[in-house]
């Protein structure tokens, strides 16, 4: 937005300069000479930002979150932009031993179809250090959850993740 404001101001200044010039009704007696500065300008008149500041990018994302709140779905032809990032988050969650700070308040882990205790989850975490093939599925439009599948010890496992990145459940 700031860039457009700067460009608009420059355009207004250029128009004002053109409007202030008068065209002489008679031809000038002496030829007009172009005067150039002796020292070239070493600094540009205005500078483009090289990177969007962190806070501005988050504000931009927050502006479009209302579309999800209204229930407007992403068109099928658009790619799933958050998938690889969520898969990396899930990989870090598994490789770090299922840290409590990244779990949702309702987190539940099941091993072999049965609810796992804290000790069983800790043992499973130790055996999951070699987990591979993390794949994030698209968000479920009904529950707004994402399923991440991965392979650990030759067995397919899955995590259910919220939009905020908290892990809801782990099926091991």
PDB file of C-alpha atoms in Angstrom:
ATOM      1  CA  UNK A   1       0.000   0.000   0.000  1.00  0.00           C
ATOM      2  CA  UNK A   2       2.860   2.331   0.788  1.00  0.00           C
ATOM      3  CA  UNK A   3       4.414   1.683  -2.622  1.00  0.00           C
ATOM      4  CA  UNK A   4       1.202   2.629  -4.412  1.00  0.00           C
ATOM      5  CA  UNK A   5       0.945   5.815  -2.364  1.00  0.00           C
ATOM      6  CA  UNK A   6       4.504   6.755  -3.330  1.00  0.00           C
ATOM      7  CA  UNK A   7       3.864   6.037  -7.005  1.00  0.00           C
ATOM      8  CA  UNK A   8       0.640   8.043  -6.899  1.00  0.00           C
ATOM      9  CA  UNK A   9       2.448  11.016  -5.311  1.00  0.00           C
ATOM     10  CA  UNK A  10       5.179  10.860  -7.972  1.00  0.00           C
ATOM     11  CA  UNK A  11       2.547  10.817 -10.717  1.00  0.00           C
ATOM     12  CA  UNK A  12       0.845  13.878  -9.195  1.00  0.00           C
ATOM     13  CA  UNK A  13       4.156  15.752  -9.011  1.00  0.00           C
ATOM     14  CA  UNK A  14       4.893  14.905 -12.672  1.00  0.00           C
ATOM     15  CA  UNK A  15       1.436  16.107 -13.737  1.00  0.00           C
ATOM     16  CA  UNK A  16       1.858  19.328 -11.745  1.00  0.00           C
ATOM     17  CA  UNK A  17       5.213  19.963 -13.415  1.00  0.00           C
ATOM     18  CA  UNK A  18       3.725  19.411 -16.865  1.00  0.00           C
ATOM     19  CA  UNK A  19       0.765  21.654 -16.112  1.00  0.00           C
ATOM     20  CA  UNK A  20       2.997  24.475 -14.853  1.00  0.00           C
ATOM     21  CA  UNK A  21       5.030  24.629 -18.069  1.00  0.00           C
ATOM     22  CA  UNK A  22       3.845  27.106 -20.643  1.00  0.00           C
ATOM     23  CA  UNK A  23       4.252  26.601 -24.340  1.00  0.00           C
ATOM     24  CA  UNK A  24       5.635  29.784 -25.916  1.00  0.00           C
ATOM     25  CA  UNK A  25       3.558  31.240 -28.725  1.00  0.00           C
ATOM     26  CA  UNK A  26       6.694  32.342 -30.603  1.00  0.00           C
ATOM     27  CA  UNK A  27       9.693  30.241 -31.426  1.00  0.00           C
ATOM     28  CA  UNK A  28      12.674  30.669 -29.097  1.00  0.00           C
ATOM     29  CA  UNK A  29      15.601  32.639 -30.469  1.00  0.00           C
ATOM     30  CA  UNK A  30      18.337  30.518 -28.893  1.00  0.00           C
ATOM     31  CA  UNK A  31      18.431  26.735 -29.008  1.00  0.00           C
ATOM     32  CA  UNK A  32      17.673  24.989 -25.736  1.00  0.00           C
ATOM     33  CA  UNK A  33      20.557  23.132 -24.106  1.00  0.00           C
ATOM     34  CA  UNK A  34      20.087  20.149 -21.875  1.00  0.00           C
ATOM     35  CA  UNK A  35      22.007  20.546 -18.650  1.00  0.00           C
ATOM     36  CA  UNK A  36      23.116  17.327 -16.956  1.00  0.00           C
ATOM     37  CA  UNK A  37      24.589  17.106 -13.483  1.00  0.00           C
ATOM     38  CA  UNK A  38      28.333  16.591 -13.296  1.00  0.00           C
ATOM     39  CA  UNK A  39      28.071  13.894 -10.617  1.00  0.00           C
ATOM     40  CA  UNK A  40      25.761  10.961 -11.338  1.00  0.00           C
ATOM     41  CA  UNK A  41      23.167  10.177  -8.709  1.00  0.00           C
ATOM     42  CA  UNK A  42      24.461   7.382  -6.502  1.00  0.00           C
ATOM     43  CA  UNK A  43      21.231   6.718  -4.638  1.00  0.00           C
ATOM     44  CA  UNK A  44      17.887   5.809  -6.197  1.00  0.00           C
ATOM     45  CA  UNK A  45      15.004   8.203  -5.706  1.00  0.00           C
ATOM     46  CA  UNK A  46      12.932   5.557  -3.922  1.00  0.00           C
ATOM     47  CA  UNK A  47      13.711   2.034  -2.850  1.00  0.00           C
ATOM     48  CA  UNK A  48      11.575  -1.083  -3.163  1.00  0.00           C
ATOM     49  CA  UNK A  49      11.379  -3.157   0.019  1.00  0.00           C
ATOM     50  CA  UNK A  50      13.393  -6.337  -0.347  1.00  0.00           C
ATOM     51  CA  UNK A  51      11.206  -8.370   1.983  1.00  0.00           C
ATOM     52  CA  UNK A  52       7.797  -7.934   3.544  1.00  0.00           C
ATOM     53  CA  UNK A  53       8.114  -7.343   7.288  1.00  0.00           C
ATOM     54  CA  UNK A  54       6.879 -10.266   9.394  1.00  0.00           C
ATOM     55  CA  UNK A  55       3.977  -8.415  10.986  1.00  0.00           C
ATOM     56  CA  UNK A  56       2.651  -7.135   7.657  1.00  0.00           C
ATOM     57  CA  UNK A  57       2.606 -10.640   6.151  1.00  0.00           C
ATOM     58  CA  UNK A  58       0.655 -12.001   9.145  1.00  0.00           C
ATOM     59  CA  UNK A  59      -1.820  -9.134   8.818  1.00  0.00           C
ATOM     60  CA  UNK A  60      -2.307 -10.012   5.150  1.00  0.00           C
ATOM     61  CA  UNK A  61      -3.091 -13.623   6.033  1.00  0.00           C
ATOM     62  CA  UNK A  62      -5.485 -12.503   8.752  1.00  0.00           C
ATOM     63  CA  UNK A  63      -7.385 -10.324   6.252  1.00  0.00           C
ATOM     64  CA  UNK A  64      -8.316 -13.362   4.156  1.00  0.00           C
ATOM     65  CA  UNK A  65      -9.180 -15.665   7.067  1.00  0.00           C
ATOM     66  CA  UNK A  66     -12.702 -14.242   7.050  1.00  0.00           C
ATOM     67  CA  UNK A  67     -13.348 -16.185   3.834  1.00  0.00           C
ATOM     68  CA  UNK A  68     -12.975 -19.467   5.753  1.00  0.00           C
ATOM     69  CA  UNK A  69     -15.116 -18.074   8.566  1.00  0.00           C
ATOM     70  CA  UNK A  70     -17.860 -17.381   6.012  1.00  0.00           C
ATOM     71  CA  UNK A  71     -17.632 -20.957   4.765  1.00  0.00           C
ATOM     72  CA  UNK A  72     -16.245 -20.079   1.331  1.00  0.00           C
ATOM     73  CA  UNK A  73     -14.258 -23.043   0.060  1.00  0.00           C
ATOM     74  CA  UNK A  74     -10.999 -22.931  -1.839  1.00  0.00           C
ATOM     75  CA  UNK A  75     -11.482 -23.705  -5.557  1.00  0.00           C
ATOM     76  CA  UNK A  76     -10.261 -27.145  -6.614  1.00  0.00           C
ATOM     77  CA  UNK A  77      -7.861 -25.741  -9.196  1.00  0.00           C
ATOM     78  CA  UNK A  78      -5.773 -23.958  -6.510  1.00  0.00           C
ATOM     79  CA  UNK A  79      -2.987 -25.994  -4.899  1.00  0.00           C
ATOM     80  CA  UNK A  80      -2.917 -26.789  -1.184  1.00  0.00           C
ATOM     81  CA  UNK A  81      -0.461 -24.112  -0.058  1.00  0.00           C
ATOM     82  CA  UNK A  82      -0.106 -25.142   3.598  1.00  0.00           C
ATOM     83  CA  UNK A  83       0.365 -28.880   3.064  1.00  0.00           C
ATOM     84  CA  UNK A  84       4.184 -29.107   2.986  1.00  0.00           C
ATOM     85  CA  UNK A  85       4.527 -26.779   5.988  1.00  0.00           C
ATOM     86  CA  UNK A  86       2.056 -28.823   8.046  1.00  0.00           C
ATOM     87  CA  UNK A  87       3.874 -32.038   7.060  1.00  0.00           C
ATOM     88  CA  UNK A  88       7.164 -30.549   8.342  1.00  0.00           C
ATOM     89  CA  UNK A  89       5.431 -29.507  11.572  1.00  0.00           C
ATOM     90  CA  UNK A  90       4.085 -33.037  12.011  1.00  0.00           C
ATOM     91  CA  UNK A  91       7.514 -34.514  11.348  1.00  0.00           C
ATOM     92  CA  UNK A  92       9.053 -32.286  14.027  1.00  0.00           C
ATOM     93  CA  UNK A  93       6.241 -33.283  16.413  1.00  0.00           C
ATOM     94  CA  UNK A  94       6.929 -36.995  15.936  1.00  0.00           C
ATOM     95  CA  UNK A  95      10.730 -36.763  15.933  1.00  0.00           C
ATOM     96  CA  UNK A  96      10.723 -34.599  19.099  1.00  0.00           C
ATOM     97  CA  UNK A  97       8.750 -37.246  20.998  1.00  0.00           C
ATOM     98  CA  UNK A  98       5.199 -35.807  20.867  1.00  0.00           C
ATOM     99  CA  UNK A  99       5.862 -32.670  22.986  1.00  0.00           C
ATOM    100  CA  UNK A 100       2.939 -31.538  25.131  1.00  0.00           C
ATOM    101  CA  UNK A 101       3.331 -27.914  23.987  1.00  0.00           C
ATOM    102  CA  UNK A 102       2.192 -28.841  20.466  1.00  0.00           C
ATOM    103  CA  UNK A 103      -0.722 -31.015  21.515  1.00  0.00           C
ATOM    104  CA  UNK A 104      -4.314 -29.800  21.539  1.00  0.00           C
ATOM    105  CA  UNK A 105      -6.072 -29.888  24.937  1.00  0.00           C
ATOM    106  CA  UNK A 106      -8.124 -32.851  23.698  1.00  0.00           C
ATOM    107  CA  UNK A 107      -5.098 -34.796  22.384  1.00  0.00           C
ATOM    108  CA  UNK A 108      -5.566 -38.554  22.302  1.00  0.00           C
ATOM    109  CA  UNK A 109      -3.087 -41.186  21.124  1.00  0.00           C
ATOM    110  CA  UNK A 110      -4.074 -44.698  20.137  1.00  0.00           C
ATOM    111  CA  UNK A 111      -1.713 -47.599  19.597  1.00  0.00           C
ATOM    112  CA  UNK A 112      -3.183 -50.620  17.830  1.00  0.00           C
ATOM    113  CA  UNK A 113      -6.713 -49.247  18.244  1.00  0.00           C
ATOM    114  CA  UNK A 114      -6.485 -48.773  22.041  1.00  0.00           C
ATOM    115  CA  UNK A 115      -5.959 -45.519  23.923  1.00  0.00           C
ATOM    116  CA  UNK A 116      -2.305 -45.200  24.912  1.00  0.00           C
ATOM    117  CA  UNK A 117      -1.084 -44.164  28.341  1.00  0.00           C
ATOM    118  CA  UNK A 118       1.670 -41.580  28.812  1.00  0.00           C
ATOM    119  CA  UNK A 119       4.261 -44.346  29.286  1.00  0.00           C
ATOM    120  CA  UNK A 120       3.177 -46.182  26.140  1.00  0.00           C
ATOM    121  CA  UNK A 121       3.293 -42.923  24.194  1.00  0.00           C
ATOM    122  CA  UNK A 122       6.827 -42.244  25.450  1.00  0.00           C
ATOM    123  CA  UNK A 123       7.924 -45.742  24.361  1.00  0.00           C
ATOM    124  CA  UNK A 124       6.281 -45.247  20.971  1.00  0.00           C
ATOM    125  CA  UNK A 125       8.017 -41.891  20.610  1.00  0.00           C
ATOM    126  CA  UNK A 126      11.408 -43.564  21.059  1.00  0.00           C
ATOM    127  CA  UNK A 127      10.632 -46.111  18.359  1.00  0.00           C
ATOM    128  CA  UNK A 128       9.351 -43.376  15.964  1.00  0.00           C
ATOM    129  CA  UNK A 129      12.729 -41.639  15.553  1.00  0.00           C
ATOM    130  CA  UNK A 130      13.037 -43.225  12.085  1.00  0.00           C
ATOM    131  CA  UNK A 131       9.577 -42.139  10.848  1.00  0.00           C
ATOM    132  CA  UNK A 132       9.483 -41.164   7.168  1.00  0.00           C
ATOM    133  CA  UNK A 133       7.172 -40.206   4.275  1.00  0.00           C
ATOM    134  CA  UNK A 134       5.148 -37.452   5.942  1.00  0.00           C
ATOM    135  CA  UNK A 135       2.249 -36.521   3.627  1.00  0.00           C
ATOM    136  CA  UNK A 136      -0.327 -33.869   4.459  1.00  0.00           C
ATOM    137  CA  UNK A 137      -3.821 -34.405   3.085  1.00  0.00           C
ATOM    138  CA  UNK A 138      -6.064 -31.419   2.222  1.00  0.00           C
ATOM    139  CA  UNK A 139      -8.163 -29.933   4.997  1.00  0.00           C
ATOM    140  CA  UNK A 140     -11.480 -31.611   5.639  1.00  0.00           C
ATOM    141  CA  UNK A 141     -14.022 -28.881   4.864  1.00  0.00           C
ATOM    142  CA  UNK A 142     -16.443 -30.198   7.496  1.00  0.00           C
ATOM    143  CA  UNK A 143     -14.148 -30.506  10.517  1.00  0.00           C
ATOM    144  CA  UNK A 144     -11.390 -28.101   9.359  1.00  0.00           C
ATOM    145  CA  UNK A 145      -8.784 -30.692  10.304  1.00  0.00           C
ATOM    146  CA  UNK A 146      -5.851 -31.988   8.287  1.00  0.00           C
ATOM    147  CA  UNK A 147      -4.708 -35.612   8.292  1.00  0.00           C
ATOM    148  CA  UNK A 148      -0.964 -36.240   8.025  1.00  0.00           C
ATOM    149  CA  UNK A 149       0.084 -39.787   7.237  1.00  0.00           C
ATOM    150  CA  UNK A 150       3.571 -41.167   7.799  1.00  0.00           C
ATOM    151  CA  UNK A 151       5.410 -44.463   7.955  1.00  0.00           C
ATOM    152  CA  UNK A 152       7.064 -45.668  11.155  1.00  0.00           C
ATOM    153  CA  UNK A 153       8.530 -49.124  11.688  1.00  0.00           C
ATOM    154  CA  UNK A 154       6.930 -50.313   8.440  1.00  0.00           C
ATOM    155  CA  UNK A 155       3.455 -49.328   9.640  1.00  0.00           C
ATOM    156  CA  UNK A 156       1.257 -46.477   8.384  1.00  0.00           C
ATOM    157  CA  UNK A 157       0.366 -43.963  11.093  1.00  0.00           C
ATOM    158  CA  UNK A 158      -1.621 -40.756  11.068  1.00  0.00           C
ATOM    159  CA  UNK A 159      -1.927 -37.471  12.914  1.00  0.00           C
ATOM    160  CA  UNK A 160      -4.943 -35.161  12.931  1.00  0.00           C
ATOM    161  CA  UNK A 161      -3.998 -31.471  13.039  1.00  0.00           C
ATOM    162  CA  UNK A 162      -5.992 -28.260  13.521  1.00  0.00           C
ATOM    163  CA  UNK A 163      -5.606 -25.214  11.286  1.00  0.00           C
ATOM    164  CA  UNK A 164      -3.494 -23.613  14.016  1.00  0.00           C
ATOM    165  CA  UNK A 165      -1.042 -26.528  13.936  1.00  0.00           C
ATOM    166  CA  UNK A 166      -2.048 -28.258  17.186  1.00  0.00           C
ATOM    167  CA  UNK A 167      -2.155 -32.062  17.091  1.00  0.00           C
ATOM    168  CA  UNK A 168      -5.583 -33.465  17.966  1.00  0.00           C
ATOM    169  CA  UNK A 169      -4.857 -37.177  17.778  1.00  0.00           C
ATOM    170  CA  UNK A 170      -2.218 -39.712  16.845  1.00  0.00           C
ATOM    171  CA  UNK A 171      -3.024 -43.176  15.534  1.00  0.00           C
ATOM    172  CA  UNK A 172       0.088 -45.348  15.783  1.00  0.00           C
TER     173      UNK A 172
END
